GROMACS .gro file of C-alpha atoms in nm:
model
  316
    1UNK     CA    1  13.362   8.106  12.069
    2UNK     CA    2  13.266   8.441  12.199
    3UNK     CA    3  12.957   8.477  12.403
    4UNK     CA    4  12.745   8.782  12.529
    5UNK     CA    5  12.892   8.883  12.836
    6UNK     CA    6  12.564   8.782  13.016
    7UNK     CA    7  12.610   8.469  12.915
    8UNK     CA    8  12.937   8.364  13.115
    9UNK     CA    9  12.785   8.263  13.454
   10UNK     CA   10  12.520   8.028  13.275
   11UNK     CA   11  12.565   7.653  13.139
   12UNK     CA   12  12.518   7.697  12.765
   13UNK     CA   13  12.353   7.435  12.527
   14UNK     CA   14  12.389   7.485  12.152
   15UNK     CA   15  12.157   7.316  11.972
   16UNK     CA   16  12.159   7.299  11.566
   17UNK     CA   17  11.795   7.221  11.561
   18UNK     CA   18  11.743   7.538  11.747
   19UNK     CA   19  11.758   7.810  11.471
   20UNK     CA   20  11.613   8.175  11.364
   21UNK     CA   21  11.601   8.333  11.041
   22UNK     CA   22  11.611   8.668  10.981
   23UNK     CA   23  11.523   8.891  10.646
   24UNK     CA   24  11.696   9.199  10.670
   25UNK     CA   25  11.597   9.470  10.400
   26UNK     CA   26  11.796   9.721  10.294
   27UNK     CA   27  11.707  10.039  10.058
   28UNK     CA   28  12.038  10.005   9.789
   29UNK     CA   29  12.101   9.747   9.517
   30UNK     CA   30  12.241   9.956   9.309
   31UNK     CA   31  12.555  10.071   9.466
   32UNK     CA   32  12.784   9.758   9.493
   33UNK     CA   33  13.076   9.935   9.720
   34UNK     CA   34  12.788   9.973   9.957
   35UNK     CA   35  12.661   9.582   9.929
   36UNK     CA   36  13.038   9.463   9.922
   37UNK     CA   37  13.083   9.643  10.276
   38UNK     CA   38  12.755   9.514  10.435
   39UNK     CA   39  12.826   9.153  10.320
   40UNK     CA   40  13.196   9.149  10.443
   41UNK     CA   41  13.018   9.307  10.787
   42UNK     CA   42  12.849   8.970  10.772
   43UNK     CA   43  13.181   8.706  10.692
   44UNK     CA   44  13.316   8.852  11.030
   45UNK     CA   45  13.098   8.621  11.185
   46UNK     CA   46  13.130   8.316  11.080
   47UNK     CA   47  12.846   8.103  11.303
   48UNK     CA   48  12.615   8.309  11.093
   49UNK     CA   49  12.540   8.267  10.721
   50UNK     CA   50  12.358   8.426  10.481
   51UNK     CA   51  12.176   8.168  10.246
   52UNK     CA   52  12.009   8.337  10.044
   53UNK     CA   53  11.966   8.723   9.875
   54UNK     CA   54  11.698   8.858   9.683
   55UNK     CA   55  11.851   9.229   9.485
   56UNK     CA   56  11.574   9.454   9.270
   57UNK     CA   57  11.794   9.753   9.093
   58UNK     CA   58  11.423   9.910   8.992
   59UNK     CA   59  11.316   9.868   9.346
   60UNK     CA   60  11.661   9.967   9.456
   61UNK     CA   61  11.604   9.705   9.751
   62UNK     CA   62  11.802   9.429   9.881
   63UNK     CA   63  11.689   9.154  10.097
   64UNK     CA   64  11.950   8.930  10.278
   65UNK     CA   65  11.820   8.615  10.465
   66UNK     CA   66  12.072   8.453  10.754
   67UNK     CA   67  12.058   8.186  10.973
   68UNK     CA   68  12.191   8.050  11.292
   69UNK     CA   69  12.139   7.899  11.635
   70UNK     CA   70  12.010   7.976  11.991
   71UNK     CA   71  12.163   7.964  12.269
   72UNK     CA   72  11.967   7.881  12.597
   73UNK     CA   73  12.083   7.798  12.940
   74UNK     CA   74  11.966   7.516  13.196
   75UNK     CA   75  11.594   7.644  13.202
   76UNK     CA   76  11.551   7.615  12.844
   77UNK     CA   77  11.497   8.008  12.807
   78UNK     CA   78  11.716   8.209  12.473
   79UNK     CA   79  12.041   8.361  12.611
   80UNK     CA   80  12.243   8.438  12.316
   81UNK     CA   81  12.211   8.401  11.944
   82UNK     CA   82  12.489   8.472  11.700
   83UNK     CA   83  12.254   8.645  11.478
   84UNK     CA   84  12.226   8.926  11.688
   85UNK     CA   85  12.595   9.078  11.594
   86UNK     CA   86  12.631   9.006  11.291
   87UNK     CA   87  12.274   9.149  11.208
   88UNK     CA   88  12.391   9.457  11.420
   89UNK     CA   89  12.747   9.487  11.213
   90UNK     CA   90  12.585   9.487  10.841
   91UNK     CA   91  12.353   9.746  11.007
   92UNK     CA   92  12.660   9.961  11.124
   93UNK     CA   93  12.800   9.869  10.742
   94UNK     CA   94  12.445   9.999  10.590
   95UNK     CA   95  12.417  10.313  10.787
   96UNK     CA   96  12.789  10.376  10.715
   97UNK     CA   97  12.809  10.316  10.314
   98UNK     CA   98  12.373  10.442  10.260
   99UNK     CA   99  12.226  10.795  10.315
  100UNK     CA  100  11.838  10.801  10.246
  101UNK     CA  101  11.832  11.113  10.135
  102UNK     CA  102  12.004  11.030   9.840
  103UNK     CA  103  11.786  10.699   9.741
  104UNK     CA  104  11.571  10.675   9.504
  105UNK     CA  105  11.358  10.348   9.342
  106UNK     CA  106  11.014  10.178   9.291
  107UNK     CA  107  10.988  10.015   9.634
  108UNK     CA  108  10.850  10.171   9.923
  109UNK     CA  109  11.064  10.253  10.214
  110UNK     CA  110  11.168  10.447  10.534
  111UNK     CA  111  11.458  10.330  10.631
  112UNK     CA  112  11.793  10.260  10.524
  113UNK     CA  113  11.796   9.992  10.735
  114UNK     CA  114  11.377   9.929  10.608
  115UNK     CA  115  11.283   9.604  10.768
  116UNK     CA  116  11.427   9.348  11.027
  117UNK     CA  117  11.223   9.029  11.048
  118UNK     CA  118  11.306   8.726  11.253
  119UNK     CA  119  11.138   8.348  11.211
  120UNK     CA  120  11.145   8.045  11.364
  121UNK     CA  121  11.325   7.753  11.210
  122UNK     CA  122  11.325   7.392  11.319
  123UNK     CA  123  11.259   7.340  11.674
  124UNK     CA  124  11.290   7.706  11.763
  125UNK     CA  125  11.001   7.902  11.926
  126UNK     CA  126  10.827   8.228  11.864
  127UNK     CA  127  10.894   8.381  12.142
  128UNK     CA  128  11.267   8.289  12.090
  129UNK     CA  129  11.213   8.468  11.768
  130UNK     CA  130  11.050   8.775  11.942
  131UNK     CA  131  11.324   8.770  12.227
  132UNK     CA  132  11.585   8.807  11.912
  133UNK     CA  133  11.387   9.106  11.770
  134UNK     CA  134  11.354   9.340  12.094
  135UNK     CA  135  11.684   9.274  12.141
  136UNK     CA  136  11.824   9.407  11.779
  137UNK     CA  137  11.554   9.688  11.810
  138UNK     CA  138  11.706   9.798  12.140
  139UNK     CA  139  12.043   9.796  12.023
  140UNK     CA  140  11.979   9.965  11.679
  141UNK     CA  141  11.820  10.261  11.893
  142UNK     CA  142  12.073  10.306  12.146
  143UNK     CA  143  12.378  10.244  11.910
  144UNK     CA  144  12.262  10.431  11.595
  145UNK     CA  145  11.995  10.667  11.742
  146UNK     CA  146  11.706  10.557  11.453
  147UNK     CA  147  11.374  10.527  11.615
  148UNK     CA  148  11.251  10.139  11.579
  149UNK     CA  149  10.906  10.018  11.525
  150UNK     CA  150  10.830   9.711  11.657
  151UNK     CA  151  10.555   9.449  11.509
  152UNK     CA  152  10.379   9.126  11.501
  153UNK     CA  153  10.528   8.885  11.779
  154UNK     CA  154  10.761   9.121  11.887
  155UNK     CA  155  10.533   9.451  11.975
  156UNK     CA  156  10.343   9.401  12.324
  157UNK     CA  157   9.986   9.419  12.143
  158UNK     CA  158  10.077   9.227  11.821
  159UNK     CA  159  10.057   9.529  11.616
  160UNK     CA  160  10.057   9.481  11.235
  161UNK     CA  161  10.326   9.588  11.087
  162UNK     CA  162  10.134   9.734  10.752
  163UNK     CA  163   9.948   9.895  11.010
  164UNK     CA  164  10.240  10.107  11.108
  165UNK     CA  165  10.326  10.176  10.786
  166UNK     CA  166  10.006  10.342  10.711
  167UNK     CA  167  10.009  10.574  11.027
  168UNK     CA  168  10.373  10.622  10.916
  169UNK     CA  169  10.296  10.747  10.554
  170UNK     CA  170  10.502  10.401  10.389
  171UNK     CA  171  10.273  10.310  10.081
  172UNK     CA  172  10.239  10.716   9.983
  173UNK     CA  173  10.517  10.789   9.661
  174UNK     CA  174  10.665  11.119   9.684
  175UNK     CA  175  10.810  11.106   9.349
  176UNK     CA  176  10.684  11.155   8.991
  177UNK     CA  177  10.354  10.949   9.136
  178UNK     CA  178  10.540  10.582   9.140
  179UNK     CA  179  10.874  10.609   9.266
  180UNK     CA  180  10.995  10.696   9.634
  181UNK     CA  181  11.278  10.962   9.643
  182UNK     CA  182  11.513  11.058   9.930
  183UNK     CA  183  11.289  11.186  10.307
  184UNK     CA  184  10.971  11.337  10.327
  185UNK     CA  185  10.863  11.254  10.624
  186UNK     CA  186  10.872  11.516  10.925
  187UNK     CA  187  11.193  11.462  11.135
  188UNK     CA  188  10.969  11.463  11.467
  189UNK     CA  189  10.724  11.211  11.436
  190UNK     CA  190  10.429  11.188  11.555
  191UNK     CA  191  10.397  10.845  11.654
  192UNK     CA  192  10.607  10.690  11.902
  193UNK     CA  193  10.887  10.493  11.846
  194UNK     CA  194  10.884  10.186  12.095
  195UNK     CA  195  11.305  10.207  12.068
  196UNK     CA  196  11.488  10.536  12.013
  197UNK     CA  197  11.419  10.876  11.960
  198UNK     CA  198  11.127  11.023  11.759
  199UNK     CA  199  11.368  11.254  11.607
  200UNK     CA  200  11.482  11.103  11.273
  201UNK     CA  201  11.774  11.160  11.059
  202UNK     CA  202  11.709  11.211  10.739
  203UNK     CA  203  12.032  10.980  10.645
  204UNK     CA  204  11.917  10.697  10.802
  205UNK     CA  205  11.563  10.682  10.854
  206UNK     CA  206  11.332  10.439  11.033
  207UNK     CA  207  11.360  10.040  11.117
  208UNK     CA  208  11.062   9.831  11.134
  209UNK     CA  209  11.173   9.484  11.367
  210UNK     CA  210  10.904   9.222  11.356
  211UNK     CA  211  10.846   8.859  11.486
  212UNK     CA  212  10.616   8.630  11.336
  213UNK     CA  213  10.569   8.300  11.200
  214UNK     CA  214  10.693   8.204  10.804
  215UNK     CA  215  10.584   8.480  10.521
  216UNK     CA  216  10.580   8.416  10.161
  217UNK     CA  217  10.689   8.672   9.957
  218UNK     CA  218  10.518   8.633   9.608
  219UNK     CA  219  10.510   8.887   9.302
  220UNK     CA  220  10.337   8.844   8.990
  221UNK     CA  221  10.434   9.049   8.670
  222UNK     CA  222  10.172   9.222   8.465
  223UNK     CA  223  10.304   9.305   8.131
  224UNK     CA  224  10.164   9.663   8.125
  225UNK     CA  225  10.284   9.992   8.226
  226UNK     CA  226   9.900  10.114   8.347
  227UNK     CA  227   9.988  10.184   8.745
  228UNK     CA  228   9.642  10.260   8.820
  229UNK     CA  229   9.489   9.926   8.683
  230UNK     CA  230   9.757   9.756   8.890
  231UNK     CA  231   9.656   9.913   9.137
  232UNK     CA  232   9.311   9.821   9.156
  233UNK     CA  233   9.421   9.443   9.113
  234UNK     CA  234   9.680   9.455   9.381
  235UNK     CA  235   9.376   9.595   9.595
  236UNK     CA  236   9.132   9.345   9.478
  237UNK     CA  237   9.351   9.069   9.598
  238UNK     CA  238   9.427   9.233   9.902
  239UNK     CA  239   9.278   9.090  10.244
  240UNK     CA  240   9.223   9.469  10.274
  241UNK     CA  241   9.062   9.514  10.014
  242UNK     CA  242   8.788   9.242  10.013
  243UNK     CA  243   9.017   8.990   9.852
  244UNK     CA  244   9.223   8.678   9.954
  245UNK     CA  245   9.248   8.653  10.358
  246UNK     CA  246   9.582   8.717  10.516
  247UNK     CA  247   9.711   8.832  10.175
  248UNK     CA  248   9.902   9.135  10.200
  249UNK     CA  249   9.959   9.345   9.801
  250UNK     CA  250  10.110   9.649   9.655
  251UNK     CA  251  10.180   9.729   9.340
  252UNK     CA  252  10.498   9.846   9.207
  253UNK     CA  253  10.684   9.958   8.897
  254UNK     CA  254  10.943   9.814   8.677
  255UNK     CA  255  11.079   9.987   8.344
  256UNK     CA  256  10.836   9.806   8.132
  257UNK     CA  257  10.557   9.672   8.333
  258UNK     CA  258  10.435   9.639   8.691
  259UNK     CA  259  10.393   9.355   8.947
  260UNK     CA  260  10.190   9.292   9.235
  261UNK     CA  261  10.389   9.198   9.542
  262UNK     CA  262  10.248   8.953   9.782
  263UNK     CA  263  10.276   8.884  10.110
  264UNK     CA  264  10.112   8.605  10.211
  265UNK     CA  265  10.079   8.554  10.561
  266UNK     CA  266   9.966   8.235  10.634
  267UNK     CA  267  10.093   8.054  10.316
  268UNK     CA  268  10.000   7.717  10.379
  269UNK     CA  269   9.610   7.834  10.416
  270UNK     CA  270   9.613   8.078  10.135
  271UNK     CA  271   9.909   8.006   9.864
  272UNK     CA  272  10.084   8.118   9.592
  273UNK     CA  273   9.827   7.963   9.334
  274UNK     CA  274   9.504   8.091   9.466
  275UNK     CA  275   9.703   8.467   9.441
  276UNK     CA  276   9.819   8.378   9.082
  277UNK     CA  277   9.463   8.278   9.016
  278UNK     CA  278   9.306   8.597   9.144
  279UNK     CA  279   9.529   8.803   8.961
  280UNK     CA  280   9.509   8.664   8.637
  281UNK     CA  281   9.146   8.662   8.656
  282UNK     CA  282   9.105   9.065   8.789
  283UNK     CA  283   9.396   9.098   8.533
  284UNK     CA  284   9.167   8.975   8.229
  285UNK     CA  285   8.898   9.181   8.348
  286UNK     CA  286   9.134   9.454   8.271
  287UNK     CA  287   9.212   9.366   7.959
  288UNK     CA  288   9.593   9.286   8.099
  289UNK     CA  289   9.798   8.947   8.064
  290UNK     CA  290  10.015   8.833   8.322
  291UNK     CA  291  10.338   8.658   8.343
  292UNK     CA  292  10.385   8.313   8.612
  293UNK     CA  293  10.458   8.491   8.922
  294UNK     CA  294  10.782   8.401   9.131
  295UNK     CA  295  10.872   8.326   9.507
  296UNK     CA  296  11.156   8.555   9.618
  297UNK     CA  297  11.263   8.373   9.879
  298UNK     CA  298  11.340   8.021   9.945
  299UNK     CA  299  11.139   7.803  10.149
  300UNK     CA  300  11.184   7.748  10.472
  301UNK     CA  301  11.257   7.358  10.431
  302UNK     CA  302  11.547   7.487  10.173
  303UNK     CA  303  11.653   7.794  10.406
  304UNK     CA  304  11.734   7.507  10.699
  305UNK     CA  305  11.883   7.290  10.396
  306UNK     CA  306  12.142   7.563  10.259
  307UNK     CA  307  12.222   7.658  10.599
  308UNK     CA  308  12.318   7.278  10.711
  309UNK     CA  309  12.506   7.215  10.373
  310UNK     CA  310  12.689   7.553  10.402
  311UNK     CA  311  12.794   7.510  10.758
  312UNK     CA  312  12.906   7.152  10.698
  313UNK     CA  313  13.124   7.293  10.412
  314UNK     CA  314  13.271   7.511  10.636
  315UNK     CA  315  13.355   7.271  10.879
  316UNK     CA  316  13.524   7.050  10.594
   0.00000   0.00000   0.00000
């Protein structure tokens, strides 16, 4: 087993019920060459494995979750995680097989590389999860030269990451009124990166790297094709917008219908039936019927489940 270099002159402890997660987003579904290369980026390491994927073709999105262990020394403190290279090596894959000027789909984004977020698992720590974060941001930016954002656990002041997003222009289409299309955005920003330059390229974009505790990510379909009443639900249900608490929406476009995606922050306060609820209520006020909404991720009981049962296979 290779460690981190700054690892050697420290007793390590590996500990299985020591674990992060991490979500990693990526803006292409629809070119499999490019998902084959990121994915083989990720078999190279083998202490890390992805359990799950979530793929969108309208959204042109990707979202792959991995998993594996921390490693701490004698004081208890995170030294190394395997996570961190093999999240860095399907970035070099994305950056080399993506160019964002080219992209187009229903999904907000600025990034190829759109969103990094690390959890907890088991007996892991936050901060363990934040440590993991500044440490991908500061590699992405030096190695790749793409300005990072950081958020949540992982930024000094907790900063939100839809927060950023709005000073940063995310939720704003730039094409045909529901779609985002290739870069927009000036190549100097204005706001300051907390890794990298705040020169962008165009190719690659910006990366968002957060830390926080479990989000659900919950969408509901609304069989209609009126974007501006979905709209005014998704806001509705929004903490934002006077609705659920710590309920996070946008509304988004699929060839025949729309669906508000959720992000639920603190899920076991505010779930996935009181959002269904809400929506199918504001829905009906519109004169629009909705479909059961669906989880598109796993949760985290069955994320620490597949990973166990696929690393024993391996093992076997």
């Amino acid at each position: 087993m290779d460690f981190n270099p700054s690892c050697k002159d420290k007793k390590k402890t590996i500990d299985q019920s020591v674990l992060l997660c991490c979500k990693l987003f990526i803006s292409e579904s629809r070119n499999r060459a490019a998902l084959d290369a990121i994915e083989q980026a990720a078999r190279l390491n083998p202490e890390t494995v992805i359990v799950n994927k979530f793929e969108d073709r309208a959204y042109n999105r990707v979202r792959y979750t991995l998993v594996s262990y921390v490693v701490q020394d004698t004081t208890g403190s995170a030294i190394y995680s395997p996570l961190q290279q093999a999240v860095l090596a399907m970035v070099e894959a994305a950056f080399g097989a993506i160019n964002l000027e080219l992209h187009t789909g229903t999904h907000p984004r600025l990034g190829v590389v759109d969103d990094i977020l690390f959890h907890p698992l088991a007996q892991a720590s936050l901060d363990e999860a934040a440590w993991l974060a500044k440490s991908v941001a500061a590699d992405i930016a030096n190695r790749f030269q793409v300005p990072v954002f950081l958020y949540a656990a992982a930024h000094p002041t907790g900063k939100a990451l839809d927060t950023i997003r709005r000073e940063l222009g995310y939720y704003r289409p730039n094409s045909m009124g529901n779609q985002w299309a290739g870069w927009t955005i000036p190549d100097m920003l204005l706001e300051k990166p907390d890794e990298g330059p705040s020169e962008v390229s165009p190719a690659r974009g910006i990366t968002m790297i957060g830390a926080r505790p479990w989000v659900a990510l919950y969408n509901v379909p609304i069989l209609s094709t009126d974007v501006s009443a979905a709209r005014r639900i998704a806001r509705m249900v929004s903490a934002r917008g006077g609705g659920l608490p710590t309920v996070q929406t946008i509304a988004l476009v699929r060839e025949d219908s729309t669906e508000i995606a959720c992000m639920l922050l603190e899920p076991n306060q505010i779930g996935a039936d009181r959002v269904q609820n809400q929506v199918e209520m504001l829905a009906a006020e519109e004169g629009l019927e909705v479909e059961k909404g669906y989880f598109t991720e796993c949760s985290p009981e069955m994320i620490l489940e597949n990973y166990m049962n696929l690393i024993s296979a391996e093992r076997d």
